[in-house]
Amino acid sequence: MPAKKTTPKYRQIADHLREGILNGTYPAGQPLPSEESLAEQFGVTRPTVRQAVAELRANGLVEVLMGRGMFVRSPHGRPSITRPRGVRHELDGRFTEADGLRWTDAEEPVATRTDAPLPLADLLRIPPGEPMYTYQSLQTADRGRLRQLHATHVPFSVLLGTKYEDQAPPPAPHLYAALTELGHVLDFTEYVRTRMPLPDQAQALRLPEGVPMLHVLRIAIGNDERPVAMEEFHLPGDDLELMYRL
C-alpha cells in the first residue's frame, strides 16, 4: 500500500495564511505575523516560512515592504486608482486622453526604425517584419506617483505618398492630429491583456515581486477600416482599474 502523502510544511503555512486573508482574519493593508512568530507557531525554520510567503506573493495576496514586514493585499478590495480609457478629439484639433492626466516623458522620445513582430503585425494588418517608426518612453504623472511605459508604432506603408514618407511623424497623441491632417477619420479599438513583467519593466514601473502588469494595445483605425497606428501601454496591475464607457 503506497504511503500517504503529507502536505509540505510551507504549503500548510501558506494555506493557513491564505484562509485567514480570505475570511478577513488578516484584513487588507494590515501586517501579517512576523517570520519569527510563524516559524515558532508551526515549528519550522524561517526559510520554510519565506517559502510559504513566496507562494502568497505569487498569488498576489501578500506584499513584502523592505524594513517594514509582510502586508496583506485583499483579492476583493477595489483598487485606489481608476483610469477612464478613451481618446477625446478637442475642438482645437488636439487629441487627449479621457483620464485627463498630464503625462511627462522621463526622456524626450526619439523615433527609431523597428520591424513589426508577428503579434503587432497581425493587429496592424501588415506583413511581419514591415518597418515601422517606433517611439518608446517611460512616462510619469501626479508628481511621479503614477508610471507607465508607452510606445507608439506607425507602419511605413501608412505614410507612403505623404510628407512623413521620409521623416518620422510625431508620437501619440500628437500623431492623431497629424493623421487627421492627412485626411484620416479616426476610430479606436483597445485590447487589454495581463502578464508578468520582464525584469526591466518591473524596475521601471516599480512593481513588487509577484505583481502582474496590464498591457493595453490601442489601435487607431483610419479610412477604409485600415489600422494606421498603434499605442502600447504597460501599466502597474496592483492598484489600478481601467474604466470604459460603453
PDB file of C-alpha atoms in Angstrom:
ATOM      1  CA  MET A   1       0.000   0.000   0.000  1.00  0.00           C
ATOM      2  CA  PRO A   2       1.551   3.311  -1.043  1.00  0.00           C
ATOM      3  CA  ALA A   3       2.477   5.716   1.739  1.00  0.00           C
ATOM      4  CA  LYS A   4       0.073   8.592   2.247  1.00  0.00           C
ATOM      5  CA  LYS A   5       1.474  11.876   1.032  1.00  0.00           C
ATOM      6  CA  THR A   6       1.719  14.612   3.636  1.00  0.00           C
ATOM      7  CA  THR A   7       1.343  18.304   2.812  1.00  0.00           C
ATOM      8  CA  PRO A   8       4.701  20.106   2.966  1.00  0.00           C
ATOM      9  CA  LYS A   9       5.083  22.444   5.931  1.00  0.00           C
ATOM     10  CA  TYR A  10       5.451  25.544   3.766  1.00  0.00           C
ATOM     11  CA  ARG A  11       2.189  24.691   1.991  1.00  0.00           C
ATOM     12  CA  GLN A  12       0.409  24.243   5.350  1.00  0.00           C
ATOM     13  CA  ILE A  13       1.577  27.722   6.381  1.00  0.00           C
ATOM     14  CA  ALA A  14       0.555  29.205   3.024  1.00  0.00           C
ATOM     15  CA  ASP A  15      -2.900  27.578   3.231  1.00  0.00           C
ATOM     16  CA  HIS A  16      -3.368  28.837   6.805  1.00  0.00           C
ATOM     17  CA  LEU A  17      -2.468  32.413   5.889  1.00  0.00           C
ATOM     18  CA  ARG A  18      -4.486  32.320   2.664  1.00  0.00           C
ATOM     19  CA  GLU A  19      -7.588  31.213   4.535  1.00  0.00           C
ATOM     20  CA  GLY A  20      -7.068  33.990   7.101  1.00  0.00           C
ATOM     21  CA  ILE A  21      -6.715  36.600   4.340  1.00  0.00           C
ATOM     22  CA  LEU A  22      -9.841  35.423   2.523  1.00  0.00           C
ATOM     23  CA  ASN A  23     -12.034  35.232   5.644  1.00  0.00           C
ATOM     24  CA  GLY A  24     -10.893  38.599   6.998  1.00  0.00           C
ATOM     25  CA  THR A  25      -8.799  37.368   9.921  1.00  0.00           C
ATOM     26  CA  TYR A  26      -5.936  39.291   8.338  1.00  0.00           C
ATOM     27  CA  PRO A  27      -7.511  42.486   6.895  1.00  0.00           C
ATOM     28  CA  ALA A  28      -6.162  44.154   3.761  1.00  0.00           C
ATOM     29  CA  GLY A  29      -3.374  46.606   4.484  1.00  0.00           C
ATOM     30  CA  GLN A  30      -2.567  45.066   7.857  1.00  0.00           C
ATOM     31  CA  PRO A  31       0.718  43.283   8.657  1.00  0.00           C
ATOM     32  CA  LEU A  32       0.967  39.523   8.873  1.00  0.00           C
ATOM     33  CA  PRO A  33       2.663  37.837  11.827  1.00  0.00           C
ATOM     34  CA  SER A  34       6.430  38.059  11.602  1.00  0.00           C
ATOM     35  CA  GLU A  35       8.604  35.285  10.152  1.00  0.00           C
ATOM     36  CA  GLU A  36       9.877  34.557  13.648  1.00  0.00           C
ATOM     37  CA  SER A  37       6.412  34.146  15.169  1.00  0.00           C
ATOM     38  CA  LEU A  38       5.177  31.992  12.262  1.00  0.00           C
ATOM     39  CA  ALA A  39       8.282  29.807  12.483  1.00  0.00           C
ATOM     40  CA  GLU A  40       7.651  29.316  16.214  1.00  0.00           C
ATOM     41  CA  GLN A  41       3.913  28.696  15.704  1.00  0.00           C
ATOM     42  CA  PHE A  42       4.454  25.971  13.093  1.00  0.00           C
ATOM     43  CA  GLY A  43       7.717  24.584  14.470  1.00  0.00           C
ATOM     44  CA  VAL A  44       9.696  25.281  11.292  1.00  0.00           C
ATOM     45  CA  THR A  45      12.687  27.317  10.211  1.00  0.00           C
ATOM     46  CA  ARG A  46      12.401  30.843   8.851  1.00  0.00           C
ATOM     47  CA  PRO A  47      13.389  29.735   5.305  1.00  0.00           C
ATOM     48  CA  THR A  48      10.295  27.486   5.335  1.00  0.00           C
ATOM     49  CA  VAL A  49       8.153  30.494   6.278  1.00  0.00           C
ATOM     50  CA  ARG A  50       9.735  32.503   3.473  1.00  0.00           C
ATOM     51  CA  GLN A  51       8.834  29.743   1.022  1.00  0.00           C
ATOM     52  CA  ALA A  52       5.190  29.968   2.147  1.00  0.00           C
ATOM     53  CA  VAL A  53       5.196  33.759   1.833  1.00  0.00           C
ATOM     54  CA  ALA A  54       6.732  33.496  -1.649  1.00  0.00           C
ATOM     55  CA  GLU A  55       3.730  31.405  -2.714  1.00  0.00           C
ATOM     56  CA  LEU A  56       1.304  34.013  -1.367  1.00  0.00           C
ATOM     57  CA  ARG A  57       3.246  36.812  -3.082  1.00  0.00           C
ATOM     58  CA  ALA A  58       2.966  34.916  -6.358  1.00  0.00           C
ATOM     59  CA  ASN A  59      -0.810  34.732  -5.731  1.00  0.00           C
ATOM     60  CA  GLY A  60      -0.924  38.497  -5.220  1.00  0.00           C
ATOM     61  CA  LEU A  61      -2.145  38.143  -1.616  1.00  0.00           C
ATOM     62  CA  VAL A  62       0.921  39.450   0.204  1.00  0.00           C
ATOM     63  CA  GLU A  63       3.480  42.164  -0.372  1.00  0.00           C
ATOM     64  CA  VAL A  64       6.761  42.489   1.493  1.00  0.00           C
ATOM     65  CA  LEU A  65       7.936  46.022   2.254  1.00  0.00           C
ATOM     66  CA  MET A  66      11.630  46.308   2.977  1.00  0.00           C
ATOM     67  CA  GLY A  67      12.233  47.086   6.632  1.00  0.00           C
ATOM     68  CA  ARG A  68       8.512  47.073   7.471  1.00  0.00           C
ATOM     69  CA  GLY A  69       7.354  43.469   7.137  1.00  0.00           C
ATOM     70  CA  MET A  70       4.681  41.472   5.306  1.00  0.00           C
ATOM     71  CA  PHE A  71       1.338  43.088   4.487  1.00  0.00           C
ATOM     72  CA  VAL A  72      -1.990  41.736   3.229  1.00  0.00           C
ATOM     73  CA  ARG A  73      -3.309  42.573  -0.230  1.00  0.00           C
ATOM     74  CA  SER A  74      -7.017  41.793  -0.497  1.00  0.00           C
ATOM     75  CA  PRO A  75      -8.208  39.975  -3.636  1.00  0.00           C
ATOM     76  CA  HIS A  76     -11.627  41.641  -3.213  1.00  0.00           C
ATOM     77  CA  GLY A  77     -10.634  45.228  -2.475  1.00  0.00           C
ATOM     78  CA  ARG A  78     -11.217  47.855  -5.140  1.00  0.00           C
ATOM     79  CA  PRO A  79      -8.024  49.488  -6.456  1.00  0.00           C
ATOM     80  CA  SER A  80      -7.358  53.032  -5.294  1.00  0.00           C
ATOM     81  CA  ILE A  81      -6.754  54.341  -8.836  1.00  0.00           C
ATOM     82  CA  THR A  82      -9.458  54.380 -11.524  1.00  0.00           C
ATOM     83  CA  ARG A  83      -8.403  55.489 -15.004  1.00  0.00           C
ATOM     84  CA  PRO A  84     -11.077  56.188 -17.628  1.00  0.00           C
ATOM     85  CA  ARG A  85      -9.957  54.910 -21.003  1.00  0.00           C
ATOM     86  CA  GLY A  86     -10.500  56.531 -24.366  1.00  0.00           C
ATOM     87  CA  VAL A  87      -9.396  59.340 -26.669  1.00  0.00           C
ATOM     88  CA  ARG A  88     -11.085  62.734 -26.892  1.00  0.00           C
ATOM     89  CA  HIS A  89     -10.956  64.919 -30.006  1.00  0.00           C
ATOM     90  CA  GLU A  90     -10.924  68.518 -28.762  1.00  0.00           C
ATOM     91  CA  LEU A  91     -12.428  71.462 -30.641  1.00  0.00           C
ATOM     92  CA  ASP A  92      -8.953  72.848 -31.343  1.00  0.00           C
ATOM     93  CA  GLY A  93      -7.993  69.642 -33.152  1.00  0.00           C
ATOM     94  CA  ARG A  94      -5.927  68.106 -30.348  1.00  0.00           C
ATOM     95  CA  PHE A  95      -6.403  64.520 -29.183  1.00  0.00           C
ATOM     96  CA  THR A  96      -6.274  63.954 -25.436  1.00  0.00           C
ATOM     97  CA  GLU A  97      -6.640  61.035 -23.029  1.00  0.00           C
ATOM     98  CA  ALA A  98     -10.003  60.517 -21.354  1.00  0.00           C
ATOM     99  CA  ASP A  99      -8.347  60.266 -17.917  1.00  0.00           C
ATOM    100  CA  GLY A 100      -7.263  63.910 -18.170  1.00  0.00           C
ATOM    101  CA  LEU A 101      -3.802  63.162 -16.758  1.00  0.00           C
ATOM    102  CA  ARG A 102      -0.784  65.153 -17.896  1.00  0.00           C
ATOM    103  CA  TRP A 103       1.958  62.630 -18.622  1.00  0.00           C
ATOM    104  CA  THR A 104       5.615  63.647 -18.688  1.00  0.00           C
ATOM    105  CA  ASP A 105       8.270  61.706 -20.590  1.00  0.00           C
ATOM    106  CA  ALA A 106      11.283  60.784 -18.467  1.00  0.00           C
ATOM    107  CA  GLU A 107      13.367  61.460 -21.587  1.00  0.00           C
ATOM    108  CA  GLU A 108      12.473  63.029 -24.927  1.00  0.00           C
ATOM    109  CA  PRO A 109      11.187  60.122 -27.074  1.00  0.00           C
ATOM    110  CA  VAL A 110      13.161  59.506 -30.271  1.00  0.00           C
ATOM    111  CA  ALA A 111      11.800  57.742 -33.347  1.00  0.00           C
ATOM    112  CA  THR A 112      13.586  54.505 -34.213  1.00  0.00           C
ATOM    113  CA  ARG A 113      13.107  52.125 -37.121  1.00  0.00           C
ATOM    114  CA  THR A 114      11.766  48.765 -35.959  1.00  0.00           C
ATOM    115  CA  ASP A 115      10.438  45.692 -37.764  1.00  0.00           C
ATOM    116  CA  ALA A 116       6.899  44.675 -36.860  1.00  0.00           C
ATOM    117  CA  PRO A 117       6.853  41.451 -34.788  1.00  0.00           C
ATOM    118  CA  LEU A 118       4.146  38.936 -35.641  1.00  0.00           C
ATOM    119  CA  PRO A 119       1.687  39.828 -32.796  1.00  0.00           C
ATOM    120  CA  LEU A 120       1.734  43.564 -33.644  1.00  0.00           C
ATOM    121  CA  ALA A 121       1.745  42.950 -37.395  1.00  0.00           C
ATOM    122  CA  ASP A 122      -1.391  40.844 -37.013  1.00  0.00           C
ATOM    123  CA  LEU A 123      -3.258  43.668 -35.262  1.00  0.00           C
ATOM    124  CA  LEU A 124      -1.981  46.281 -37.732  1.00  0.00           C
ATOM    125  CA  ARG A 125      -2.784  44.003 -40.689  1.00  0.00           C
ATOM    126  CA  ILE A 126       0.679  44.353 -42.155  1.00  0.00           C
ATOM    127  CA  PRO A 127       3.256  41.692 -43.107  1.00  0.00           C
ATOM    128  CA  PRO A 128       5.518  40.587 -40.223  1.00  0.00           C
ATOM    129  CA  GLY A 129       8.815  42.416 -40.436  1.00  0.00           C
ATOM    130  CA  GLU A 130       7.386  45.500 -42.170  1.00  0.00           C
ATOM    131  CA  PRO A 131       9.337  48.551 -40.978  1.00  0.00           C
ATOM    132  CA  MET A 132       7.680  50.932 -38.548  1.00  0.00           C
ATOM    133  CA  TYR A 133       8.508  54.184 -36.819  1.00  0.00           C
ATOM    134  CA  THR A 134       8.532  53.467 -33.082  1.00  0.00           C
ATOM    135  CA  TYR A 135       8.707  55.766 -30.070  1.00  0.00           C
ATOM    136  CA  GLN A 136       9.215  54.352 -26.572  1.00  0.00           C
ATOM    137  CA  SER A 137       9.256  56.192 -23.259  1.00  0.00           C
ATOM    138  CA  LEU A 138       8.728  55.931 -19.523  1.00  0.00           C
ATOM    139  CA  GLN A 139       6.013  58.402 -18.506  1.00  0.00           C
ATOM    140  CA  THR A 140       5.030  59.752 -15.102  1.00  0.00           C
ATOM    141  CA  ALA A 141       2.077  61.744 -13.763  1.00  0.00           C
ATOM    142  CA  ASP A 142       0.839  63.092 -10.444  1.00  0.00           C
ATOM    143  CA  ARG A 143       4.375  64.136  -9.364  1.00  0.00           C
ATOM    144  CA  GLY A 144       5.802  60.733 -10.193  1.00  0.00           C
ATOM    145  CA  ARG A 145       3.218  58.687  -8.270  1.00  0.00           C
ATOM    146  CA  LEU A 146       1.792  57.195 -11.476  1.00  0.00           C
ATOM    147  CA  ARG A 147       4.023  55.481 -14.015  1.00  0.00           C
ATOM    148  CA  GLN A 148       3.524  53.819 -17.371  1.00  0.00           C
ATOM    149  CA  LEU A 149       5.609  52.555 -20.261  1.00  0.00           C
ATOM    150  CA  HIS A 150       4.339  53.986 -23.529  1.00  0.00           C
ATOM    151  CA  ALA A 151       5.122  53.175 -27.147  1.00  0.00           C
ATOM    152  CA  THR A 152       3.836  54.465 -30.492  1.00  0.00           C
ATOM    153  CA  HIS A 153       4.121  52.400 -33.694  1.00  0.00           C
ATOM    154  CA  VAL A 154       3.376  53.676 -37.210  1.00  0.00           C
ATOM    155  CA  PRO A 155       3.912  51.394 -40.240  1.00  0.00           C
ATOM    156  CA  PHE A 156       5.951  52.931 -43.062  1.00  0.00           C
ATOM    157  CA  SER A 157       3.289  51.781 -45.544  1.00  0.00           C
ATOM    158  CA  VAL A 158       0.714  54.086 -43.924  1.00  0.00           C
ATOM    159  CA  LEU A 159       2.915  57.085 -44.673  1.00  0.00           C
ATOM    160  CA  LEU A 160       3.707  56.411 -48.341  1.00  0.00           C
ATOM    161  CA  GLY A 161       2.883  59.411 -50.501  1.00  0.00           C
ATOM    162  CA  THR A 162       2.637  61.798 -47.532  1.00  0.00           C
ATOM    163  CA  LYS A 163       5.003  64.395 -46.090  1.00  0.00           C
ATOM    164  CA  TYR A 164       6.013  61.780 -43.499  1.00  0.00           C
ATOM    165  CA  GLU A 165       7.328  59.346 -46.102  1.00  0.00           C
ATOM    166  CA  ASP A 166      10.903  60.446 -45.379  1.00  0.00           C
ATOM    167  CA  GLN A 167      10.507  61.792 -41.854  1.00  0.00           C
ATOM    168  CA  ALA A 168       9.006  60.438 -38.676  1.00  0.00           C
ATOM    169  CA  PRO A 169       5.557  61.674 -37.651  1.00  0.00           C
ATOM    170  CA  PRO A 170       5.154  62.809 -34.019  1.00  0.00           C
ATOM    171  CA  PRO A 171       4.338  60.258 -31.297  1.00  0.00           C
ATOM    172  CA  ALA A 172       0.801  59.875 -29.955  1.00  0.00           C
ATOM    173  CA  PRO A 173      -1.301  61.753 -29.036  1.00  0.00           C
ATOM    174  CA  HIS A 174       0.048  64.408 -31.459  1.00  0.00           C
ATOM    175  CA  LEU A 175       0.228  61.667 -34.064  1.00  0.00           C
ATOM    176  CA  TYR A 176      -3.556  61.596 -34.310  1.00  0.00           C
ATOM    177  CA  ALA A 177      -3.805  65.264 -35.265  1.00  0.00           C
ATOM    178  CA  ALA A 178      -1.135  64.621 -37.919  1.00  0.00           C
ATOM    179  CA  LEU A 179      -3.098  61.669 -39.319  1.00  0.00           C
ATOM    180  CA  THR A 180      -6.279  63.753 -39.318  1.00  0.00           C
ATOM    181  CA  GLU A 181      -4.462  66.415 -41.341  1.00  0.00           C
ATOM    182  CA  LEU A 182      -3.603  63.685 -43.850  1.00  0.00           C
ATOM    183  CA  GLY A 183      -7.331  63.079 -44.324  1.00  0.00           C
ATOM    184  CA  HIS A 184      -7.983  60.165 -41.952  1.00  0.00           C
ATOM    185  CA  VAL A 185     -11.179  59.969 -39.916  1.00  0.00           C
ATOM    186  CA  LEU A 186     -10.061  58.032 -36.868  1.00  0.00           C
ATOM    187  CA  ASP A 187     -11.706  55.444 -34.690  1.00  0.00           C
ATOM    188  CA  PHE A 188     -10.056  53.463 -31.892  1.00  0.00           C
ATOM    189  CA  THR A 189     -10.087  49.937 -30.509  1.00  0.00           C
ATOM    190  CA  GLU A 190      -8.289  48.779 -27.353  1.00  0.00           C
ATOM    191  CA  TYR A 191      -7.164  45.318 -26.309  1.00  0.00           C
ATOM    192  CA  VAL A 192      -6.375  44.713 -22.623  1.00  0.00           C
ATOM    193  CA  ARG A 193      -4.160  41.828 -21.539  1.00  0.00           C
ATOM    194  CA  THR A 194      -2.324  40.829 -18.374  1.00  0.00           C
ATOM    195  CA  ARG A 195       1.078  39.233 -17.987  1.00  0.00           C
ATOM    196  CA  MET A 196       4.024  39.218 -15.642  1.00  0.00           C
ATOM    197  CA  PRO A 197       6.554  41.978 -16.359  1.00  0.00           C
ATOM    198  CA  LEU A 198      10.070  41.445 -17.601  1.00  0.00           C
ATOM    199  CA  PRO A 199      12.740  42.491 -15.077  1.00  0.00           C
ATOM    200  CA  ASP A 200      13.399  45.875 -16.719  1.00  0.00           C
ATOM    201  CA  GLN A 201       9.654  46.597 -16.910  1.00  0.00           C
ATOM    202  CA  ALA A 202       9.164  45.715 -13.238  1.00  0.00           C
ATOM    203  CA  GLN A 203      12.009  48.049 -12.325  1.00  0.00           C
ATOM    204  CA  ALA A 204      10.703  50.929 -14.459  1.00  0.00           C
ATOM    205  CA  LEU A 205       7.157  50.579 -13.098  1.00  0.00           C
ATOM    206  CA  ARG A 206       8.382  49.884  -9.530  1.00  0.00           C
ATOM    207  CA  LEU A 207       6.354  46.701  -9.311  1.00  0.00           C
ATOM    208  CA  PRO A 208       6.759  44.469  -6.253  1.00  0.00           C
ATOM    209  CA  GLU A 209       7.583  40.832  -6.875  1.00  0.00           C
ATOM    210  CA  GLY A 210       4.584  38.778  -7.963  1.00  0.00           C
ATOM    211  CA  VAL A 211       2.555  41.756  -9.263  1.00  0.00           C
ATOM    212  CA  PRO A 212       1.276  41.448 -12.846  1.00  0.00           C
ATOM    213  CA  MET A 213       1.210  44.167 -15.466  1.00  0.00           C
ATOM    214  CA  LEU A 214      -1.642  45.445 -17.637  1.00  0.00           C
ATOM    215  CA  HIS A 215      -0.748  45.514 -21.326  1.00  0.00           C
ATOM    216  CA  VAL A 216      -3.091  47.782 -23.313  1.00  0.00           C
ATOM    217  CA  LEU A 217      -2.918  47.922 -27.110  1.00  0.00           C
ATOM    218  CA  ARG A 218      -4.753  50.817 -28.756  1.00  0.00           C
ATOM    219  CA  ILE A 219      -5.313  50.523 -32.499  1.00  0.00           C
ATOM    220  CA  ALA A 220      -6.136  53.668 -34.487  1.00  0.00           C
ATOM    221  CA  ILE A 221      -8.408  52.836 -37.425  1.00  0.00           C
ATOM    222  CA  GLY A 222      -8.311  55.211 -40.398  1.00  0.00           C
ATOM    223  CA  ASN A 223     -10.049  55.347 -43.735  1.00  0.00           C
ATOM    224  CA  ASP A 224     -11.324  52.106 -45.303  1.00  0.00           C
ATOM    225  CA  GLU A 225     -11.215  50.475 -41.842  1.00  0.00           C
ATOM    226  CA  ARG A 226      -7.435  50.283 -42.150  1.00  0.00           C
ATOM    227  CA  PRO A 227      -5.271  50.295 -38.987  1.00  0.00           C
ATOM    228  CA  VAL A 228      -2.887  53.225 -39.244  1.00  0.00           C
ATOM    229  CA  ALA A 229      -1.108  53.268 -35.871  1.00  0.00           C
ATOM    230  CA  MET A 230      -0.787  51.520 -32.540  1.00  0.00           C
ATOM    231  CA  GLU A 231      -0.098  52.644 -28.995  1.00  0.00           C
ATOM    232  CA  GLU A 232       1.174  50.271 -26.315  1.00  0.00           C
ATOM    233  CA  PHE A 233       0.700  50.957 -22.617  1.00  0.00           C
ATOM    234  CA  HIS A 234       2.318  48.870 -19.881  1.00  0.00           C
ATOM    235  CA  LEU A 235       0.647  49.720 -16.569  1.00  0.00           C
ATOM    236  CA  PRO A 236       1.047  48.507 -12.973  1.00  0.00           C
ATOM    237  CA  GLY A 237      -1.567  45.874 -12.232  1.00  0.00           C
ATOM    238  CA  ASP A 238      -1.565  46.028  -8.437  1.00  0.00           C
ATOM    239  CA  ASP A 239      -3.661  49.072  -7.526  1.00  0.00           C
ATOM    240  CA  LEU A 240      -5.264  50.164 -10.798  1.00  0.00           C
ATOM    241  CA  GLU A 241      -8.538  49.572 -12.578  1.00  0.00           C
ATOM    242  CA  LEU A 242      -9.455  50.689 -16.094  1.00  0.00           C
ATOM    243  CA  MET A 243     -12.908  52.125 -16.820  1.00  0.00           C
ATOM    244  CA  TYR A 244     -14.620  52.126 -20.221  1.00  0.00           C
ATOM    245  CA  ARG A 245     -17.873  53.872 -21.078  1.00  0.00           C
ATOM    246  CA  LEU A 246     -19.998  51.754 -23.421  1.00  0.00           C
TER     247      LEU A 246
END
